[in-house]
PDB file of C-alpha atoms in Angstrom:
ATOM      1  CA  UNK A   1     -20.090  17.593  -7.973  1.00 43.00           C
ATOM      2  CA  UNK A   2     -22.646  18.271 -10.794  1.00 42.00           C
ATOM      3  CA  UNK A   3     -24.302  14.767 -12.036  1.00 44.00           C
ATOM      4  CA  UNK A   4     -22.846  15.698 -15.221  1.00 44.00           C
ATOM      5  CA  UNK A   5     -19.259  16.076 -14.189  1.00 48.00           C
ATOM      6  CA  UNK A   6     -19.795  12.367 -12.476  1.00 46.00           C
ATOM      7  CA  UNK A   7     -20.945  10.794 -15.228  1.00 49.00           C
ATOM      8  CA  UNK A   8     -17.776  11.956 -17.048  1.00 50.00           C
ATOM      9  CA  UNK A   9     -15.792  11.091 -14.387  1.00 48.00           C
ATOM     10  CA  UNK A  10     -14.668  14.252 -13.436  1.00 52.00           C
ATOM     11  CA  UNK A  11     -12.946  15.373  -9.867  1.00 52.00           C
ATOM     12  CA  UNK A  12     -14.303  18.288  -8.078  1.00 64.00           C
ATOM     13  CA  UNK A  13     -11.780  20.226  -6.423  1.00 62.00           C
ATOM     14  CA  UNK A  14      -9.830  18.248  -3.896  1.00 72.00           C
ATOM     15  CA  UNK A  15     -11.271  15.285  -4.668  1.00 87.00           C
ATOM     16  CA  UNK A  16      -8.316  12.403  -6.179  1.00 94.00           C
ATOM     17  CA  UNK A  17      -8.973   9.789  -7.714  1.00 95.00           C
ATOM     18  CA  UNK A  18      -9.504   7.130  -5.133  1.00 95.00           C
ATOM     19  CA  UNK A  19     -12.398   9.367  -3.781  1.00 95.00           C
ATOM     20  CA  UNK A  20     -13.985   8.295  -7.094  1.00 96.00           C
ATOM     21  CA  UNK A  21     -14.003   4.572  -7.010  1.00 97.00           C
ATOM     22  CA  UNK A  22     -16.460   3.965  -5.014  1.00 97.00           C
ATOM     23  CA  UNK A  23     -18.763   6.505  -6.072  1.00 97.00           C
ATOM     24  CA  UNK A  24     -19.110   4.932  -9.202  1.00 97.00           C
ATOM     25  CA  UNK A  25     -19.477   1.433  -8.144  1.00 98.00           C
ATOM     26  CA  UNK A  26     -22.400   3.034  -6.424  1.00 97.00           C
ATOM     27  CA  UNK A  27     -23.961   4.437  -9.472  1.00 97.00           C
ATOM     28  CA  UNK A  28     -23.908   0.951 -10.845  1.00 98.00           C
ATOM     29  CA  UNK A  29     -25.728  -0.353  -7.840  1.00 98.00           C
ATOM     30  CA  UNK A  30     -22.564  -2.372  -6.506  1.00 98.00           C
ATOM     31  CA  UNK A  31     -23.428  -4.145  -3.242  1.00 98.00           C
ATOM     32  CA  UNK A  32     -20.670  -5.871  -2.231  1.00 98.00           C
ATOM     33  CA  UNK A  33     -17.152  -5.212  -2.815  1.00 98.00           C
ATOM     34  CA  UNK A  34     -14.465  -7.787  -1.811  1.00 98.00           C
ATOM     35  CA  UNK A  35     -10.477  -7.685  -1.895  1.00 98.00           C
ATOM     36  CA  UNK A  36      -7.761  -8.783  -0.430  1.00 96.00           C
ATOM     37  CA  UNK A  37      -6.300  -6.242   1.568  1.00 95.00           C
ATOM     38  CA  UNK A  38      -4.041  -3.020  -0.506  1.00 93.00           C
ATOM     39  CA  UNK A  39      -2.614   0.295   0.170  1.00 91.00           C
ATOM     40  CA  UNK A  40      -3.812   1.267  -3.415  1.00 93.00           C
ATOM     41  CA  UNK A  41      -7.455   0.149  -2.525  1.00 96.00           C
ATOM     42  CA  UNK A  42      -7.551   1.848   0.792  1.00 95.00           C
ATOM     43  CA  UNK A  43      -9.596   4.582   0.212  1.00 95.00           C
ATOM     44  CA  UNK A  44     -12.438   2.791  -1.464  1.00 96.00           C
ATOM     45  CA  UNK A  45     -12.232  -0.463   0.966  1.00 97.00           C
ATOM     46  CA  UNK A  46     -12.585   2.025   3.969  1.00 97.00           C
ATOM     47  CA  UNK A  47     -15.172   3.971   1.695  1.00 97.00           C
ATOM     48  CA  UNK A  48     -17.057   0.628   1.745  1.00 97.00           C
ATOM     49  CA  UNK A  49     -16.867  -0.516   4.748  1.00 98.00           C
ATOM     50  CA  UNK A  50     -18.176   2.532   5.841  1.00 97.00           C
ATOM     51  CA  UNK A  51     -21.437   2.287   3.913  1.00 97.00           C
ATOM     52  CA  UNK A  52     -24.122   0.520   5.474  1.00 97.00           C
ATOM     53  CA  UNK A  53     -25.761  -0.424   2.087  1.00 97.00           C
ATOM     54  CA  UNK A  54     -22.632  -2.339   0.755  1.00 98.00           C
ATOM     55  CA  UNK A  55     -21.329  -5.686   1.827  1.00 98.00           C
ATOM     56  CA  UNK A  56     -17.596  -5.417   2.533  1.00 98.00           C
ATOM     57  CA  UNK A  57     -15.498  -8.586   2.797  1.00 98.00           C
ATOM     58  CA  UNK A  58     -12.169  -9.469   2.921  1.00 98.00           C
ATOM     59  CA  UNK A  59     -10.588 -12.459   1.234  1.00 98.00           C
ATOM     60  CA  UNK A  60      -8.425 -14.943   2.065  1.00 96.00           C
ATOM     61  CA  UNK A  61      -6.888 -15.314  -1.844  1.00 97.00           C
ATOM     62  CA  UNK A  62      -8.274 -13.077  -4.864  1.00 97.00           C
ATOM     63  CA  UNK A  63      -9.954 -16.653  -6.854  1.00 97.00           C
ATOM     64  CA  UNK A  64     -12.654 -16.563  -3.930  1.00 98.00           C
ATOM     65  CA  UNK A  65     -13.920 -13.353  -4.861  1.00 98.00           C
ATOM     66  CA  UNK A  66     -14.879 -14.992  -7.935  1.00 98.00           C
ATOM     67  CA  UNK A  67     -17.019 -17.485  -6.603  1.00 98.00           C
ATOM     68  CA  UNK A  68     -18.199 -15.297  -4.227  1.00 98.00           C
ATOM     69  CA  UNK A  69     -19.409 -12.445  -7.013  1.00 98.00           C
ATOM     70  CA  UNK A  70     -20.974 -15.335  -8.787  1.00 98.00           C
ATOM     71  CA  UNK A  71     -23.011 -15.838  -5.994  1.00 98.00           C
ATOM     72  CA  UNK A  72     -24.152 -12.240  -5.622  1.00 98.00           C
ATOM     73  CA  UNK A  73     -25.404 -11.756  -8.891  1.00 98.00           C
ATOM     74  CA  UNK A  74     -27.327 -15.360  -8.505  1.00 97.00           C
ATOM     75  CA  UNK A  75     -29.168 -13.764  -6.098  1.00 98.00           C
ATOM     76  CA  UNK A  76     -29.756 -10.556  -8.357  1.00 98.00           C
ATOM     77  CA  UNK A  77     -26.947  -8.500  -6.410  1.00 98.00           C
ATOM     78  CA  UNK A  78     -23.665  -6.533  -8.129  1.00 98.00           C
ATOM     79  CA  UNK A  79     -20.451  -6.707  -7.095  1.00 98.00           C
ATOM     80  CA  UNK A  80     -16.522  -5.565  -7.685  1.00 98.00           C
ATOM     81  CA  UNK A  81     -13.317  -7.338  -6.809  1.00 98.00           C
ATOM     82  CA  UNK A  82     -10.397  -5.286  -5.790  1.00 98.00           C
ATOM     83  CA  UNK A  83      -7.016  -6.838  -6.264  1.00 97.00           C
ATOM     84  CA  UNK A  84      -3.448  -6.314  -6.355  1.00 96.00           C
ATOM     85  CA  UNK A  85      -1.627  -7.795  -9.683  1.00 96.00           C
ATOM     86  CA  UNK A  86      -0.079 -10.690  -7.583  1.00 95.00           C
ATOM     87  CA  UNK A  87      -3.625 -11.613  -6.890  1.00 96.00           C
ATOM     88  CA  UNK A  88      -4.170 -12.280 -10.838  1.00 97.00           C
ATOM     89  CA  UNK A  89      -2.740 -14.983 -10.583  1.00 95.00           C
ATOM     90  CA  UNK A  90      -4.448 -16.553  -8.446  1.00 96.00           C
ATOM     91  CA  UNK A  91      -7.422 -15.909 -10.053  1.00 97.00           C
ATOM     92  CA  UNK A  92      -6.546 -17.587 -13.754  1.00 96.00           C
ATOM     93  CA  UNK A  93      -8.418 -20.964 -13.626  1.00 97.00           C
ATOM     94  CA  UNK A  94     -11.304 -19.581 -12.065  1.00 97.00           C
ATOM     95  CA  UNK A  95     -12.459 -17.164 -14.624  1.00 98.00           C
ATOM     96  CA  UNK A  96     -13.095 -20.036 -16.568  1.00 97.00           C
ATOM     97  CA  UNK A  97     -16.360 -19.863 -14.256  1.00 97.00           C
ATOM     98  CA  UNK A  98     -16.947 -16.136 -15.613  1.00 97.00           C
ATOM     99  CA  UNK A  99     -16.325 -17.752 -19.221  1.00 96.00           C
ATOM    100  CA  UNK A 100     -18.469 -20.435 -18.459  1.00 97.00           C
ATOM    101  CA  UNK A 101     -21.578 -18.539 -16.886  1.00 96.00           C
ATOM    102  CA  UNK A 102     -21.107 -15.409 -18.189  1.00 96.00           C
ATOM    103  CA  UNK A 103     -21.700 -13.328 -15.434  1.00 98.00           C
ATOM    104  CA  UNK A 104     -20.817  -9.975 -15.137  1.00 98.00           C
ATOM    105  CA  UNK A 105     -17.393  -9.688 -13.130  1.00 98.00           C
ATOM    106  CA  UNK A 106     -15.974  -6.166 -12.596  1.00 98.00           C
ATOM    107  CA  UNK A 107     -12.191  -6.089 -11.345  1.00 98.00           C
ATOM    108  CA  UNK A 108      -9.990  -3.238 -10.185  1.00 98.00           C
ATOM    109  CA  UNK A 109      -6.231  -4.204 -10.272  1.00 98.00           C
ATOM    110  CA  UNK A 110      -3.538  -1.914  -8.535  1.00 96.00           C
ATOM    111  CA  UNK A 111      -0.619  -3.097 -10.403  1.00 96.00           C
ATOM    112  CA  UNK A 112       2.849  -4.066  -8.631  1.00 94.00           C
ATOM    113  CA  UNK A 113       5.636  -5.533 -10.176  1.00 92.00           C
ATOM    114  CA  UNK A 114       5.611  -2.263 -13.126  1.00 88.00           C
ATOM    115  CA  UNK A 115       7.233   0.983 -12.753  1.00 87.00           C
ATOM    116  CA  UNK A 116       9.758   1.965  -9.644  1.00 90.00           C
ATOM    117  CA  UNK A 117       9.251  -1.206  -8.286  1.00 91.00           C
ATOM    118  CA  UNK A 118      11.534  -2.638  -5.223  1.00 90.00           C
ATOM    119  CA  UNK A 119      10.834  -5.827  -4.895  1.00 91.00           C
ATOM    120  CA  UNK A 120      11.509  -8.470  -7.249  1.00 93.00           C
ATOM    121  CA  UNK A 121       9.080 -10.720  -6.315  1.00 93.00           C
ATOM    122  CA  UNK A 122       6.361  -8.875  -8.065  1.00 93.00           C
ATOM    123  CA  UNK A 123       8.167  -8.119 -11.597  1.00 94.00           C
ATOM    124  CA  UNK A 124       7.274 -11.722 -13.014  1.00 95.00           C
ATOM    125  CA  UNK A 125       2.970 -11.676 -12.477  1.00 95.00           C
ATOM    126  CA  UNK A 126       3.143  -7.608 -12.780  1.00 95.00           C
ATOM    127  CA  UNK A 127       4.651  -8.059 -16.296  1.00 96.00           C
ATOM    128  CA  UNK A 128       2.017 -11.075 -17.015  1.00 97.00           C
ATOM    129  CA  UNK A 129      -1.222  -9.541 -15.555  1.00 98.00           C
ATOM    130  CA  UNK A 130      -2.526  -7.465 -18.672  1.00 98.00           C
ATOM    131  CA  UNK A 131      -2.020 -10.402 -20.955  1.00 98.00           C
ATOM    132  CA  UNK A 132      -2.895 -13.155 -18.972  1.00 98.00           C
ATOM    133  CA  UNK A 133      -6.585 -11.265 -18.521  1.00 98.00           C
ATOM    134  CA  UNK A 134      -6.622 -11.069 -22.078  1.00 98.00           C
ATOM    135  CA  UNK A 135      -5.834 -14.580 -22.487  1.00 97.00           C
ATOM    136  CA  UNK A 136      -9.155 -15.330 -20.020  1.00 97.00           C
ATOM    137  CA  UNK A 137     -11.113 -13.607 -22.519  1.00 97.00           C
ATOM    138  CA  UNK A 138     -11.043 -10.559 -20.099  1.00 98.00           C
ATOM    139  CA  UNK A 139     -11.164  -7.227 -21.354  1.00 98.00           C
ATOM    140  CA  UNK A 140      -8.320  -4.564 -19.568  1.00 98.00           C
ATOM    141  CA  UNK A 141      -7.993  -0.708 -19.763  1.00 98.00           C
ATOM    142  CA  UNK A 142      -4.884   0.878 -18.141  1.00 98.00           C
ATOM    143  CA  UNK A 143      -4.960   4.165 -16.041  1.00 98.00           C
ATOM    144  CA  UNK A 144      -1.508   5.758 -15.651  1.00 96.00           C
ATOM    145  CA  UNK A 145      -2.853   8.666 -14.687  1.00 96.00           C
ATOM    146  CA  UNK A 146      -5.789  10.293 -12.314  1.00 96.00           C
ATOM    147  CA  UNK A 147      -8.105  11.633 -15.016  1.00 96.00           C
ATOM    148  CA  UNK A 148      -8.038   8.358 -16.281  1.00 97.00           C
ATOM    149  CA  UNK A 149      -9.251   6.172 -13.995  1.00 98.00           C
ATOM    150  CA  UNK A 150     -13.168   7.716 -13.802  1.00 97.00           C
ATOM    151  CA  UNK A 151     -13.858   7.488 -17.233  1.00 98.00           C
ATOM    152  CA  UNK A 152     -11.861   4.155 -17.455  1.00 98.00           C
ATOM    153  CA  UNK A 153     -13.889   2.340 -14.353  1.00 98.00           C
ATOM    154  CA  UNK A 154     -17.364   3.846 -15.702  1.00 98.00           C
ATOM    155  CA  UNK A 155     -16.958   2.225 -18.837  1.00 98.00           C
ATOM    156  CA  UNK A 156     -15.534  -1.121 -17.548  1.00 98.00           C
ATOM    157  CA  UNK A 157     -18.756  -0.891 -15.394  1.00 98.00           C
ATOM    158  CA  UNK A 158     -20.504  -0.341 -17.918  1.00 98.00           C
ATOM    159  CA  UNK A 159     -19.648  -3.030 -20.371  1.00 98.00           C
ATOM    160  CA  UNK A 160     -19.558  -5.531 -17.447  1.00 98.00           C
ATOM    161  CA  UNK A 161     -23.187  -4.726 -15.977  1.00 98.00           C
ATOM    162  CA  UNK A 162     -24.838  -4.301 -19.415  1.00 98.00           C
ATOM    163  CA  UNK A 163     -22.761  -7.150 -21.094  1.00 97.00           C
ATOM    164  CA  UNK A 164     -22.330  -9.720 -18.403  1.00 97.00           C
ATOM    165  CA  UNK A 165     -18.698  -9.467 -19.539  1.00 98.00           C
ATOM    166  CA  UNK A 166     -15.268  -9.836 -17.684  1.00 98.00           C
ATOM    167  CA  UNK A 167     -13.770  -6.401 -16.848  1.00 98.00           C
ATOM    168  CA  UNK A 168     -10.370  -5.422 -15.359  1.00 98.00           C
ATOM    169  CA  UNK A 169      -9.202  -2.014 -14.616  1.00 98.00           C
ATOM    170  CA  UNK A 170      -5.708  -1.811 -13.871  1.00 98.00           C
ATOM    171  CA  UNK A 171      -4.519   0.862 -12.030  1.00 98.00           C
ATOM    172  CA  UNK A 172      -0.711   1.625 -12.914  1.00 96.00           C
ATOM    173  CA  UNK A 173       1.948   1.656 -10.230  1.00 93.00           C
ATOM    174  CA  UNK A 174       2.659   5.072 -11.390  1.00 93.00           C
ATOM    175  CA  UNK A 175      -0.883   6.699 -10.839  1.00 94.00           C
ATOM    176  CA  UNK A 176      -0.625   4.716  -7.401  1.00 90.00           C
ATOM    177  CA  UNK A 177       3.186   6.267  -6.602  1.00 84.00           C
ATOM    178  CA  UNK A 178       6.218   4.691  -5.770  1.00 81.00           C
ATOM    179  CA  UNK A 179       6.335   1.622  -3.342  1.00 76.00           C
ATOM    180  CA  UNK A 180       8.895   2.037   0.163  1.00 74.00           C
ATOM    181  CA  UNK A 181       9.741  -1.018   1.726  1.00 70.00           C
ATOM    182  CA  UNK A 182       9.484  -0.164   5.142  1.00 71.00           C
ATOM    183  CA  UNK A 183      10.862  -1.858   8.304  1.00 69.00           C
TER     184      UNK A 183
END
């Protein structure tokens, strides 16, 4: 991939649009990336784990990654918290440390609980996450579709790197594809 066609968050051929994520948290010198374990953040988490020069670690509930990216950029290190909506919210009273500190706090939210969805349980926090962000003084962009979520990531990045601001991508159920419950 040309450096220009990155920077614009453009695929190369073959390449979707999890092969992206991490390549951009890169760019922005992310070092550690924690989550609680997804299907729609597989690609990246394995993409992390996988490189020796990031810090991969998985959470026991979505509000530690807070904390825990506070930490990091104490001691001058970037980080990104991958999430699932139901995570969100969890994470509501503890962005009032982001608020508080202003540090910068780059999220990546698969959404549940949106379109096609099977179970239930998910609808109520999935229908609250984009405004309940907003309400934490968080700012959200929505990808629906693949050539969205580049651009949208690099300039959530952006603003939260530059801006010590709170930044959530949320990455629609449909871009994602359909839930099965499986038994």
């Amino acid at each position: 991939m040309t450096a220009m066609m990155a920077e614009r968050g453009q695929t190369q051929p073959g390449e979707t649009w999890q092969d992206q994520v991490l390549p951009i948290l890169r760019r922005f010198d992310v070092r550690h990336v924690v989550y609680v374990p997804d299907a729609g953040h597989a690609a990246a988490i394995r993409s992390a784990e996988a490189d020796n020069e990031i810090t991969s670690l998985a959470l026991t509930t979505e509000e530690e990654g807070i904390g825990y990216l506070a930490g990091a950029w104490l001691g001058g290190e970037r980080g990104a918290l991958l999430m699932q909506s139901s995570g969100v919210g969890n994470c509501l009273n503890t962005l009032a440390l982001q608020a508080m500190s202003r540090f910068p706090l780059l999220m990546l939210v698969t959404m549940r609980g949106d379109w096609a969805e099977f179970n239930p349980w998910q609808n109520p926090m999935g229908q609250a996450t984009e405004a309940a962000l907003k309400l934490m003084g968080v700012r959200t962009w929505r990808a629906d579709h693949p050539e969205e979520v580049a651009p949208l990531i690099q300039g959530a990045a952006t603003m939260a790197f530059n801006g010590d601001e709170a930044c959530a991508v949320l990455l629609g159920q449909r871009l994602i594809g359909e839930k099965k419950w499986v038994k």
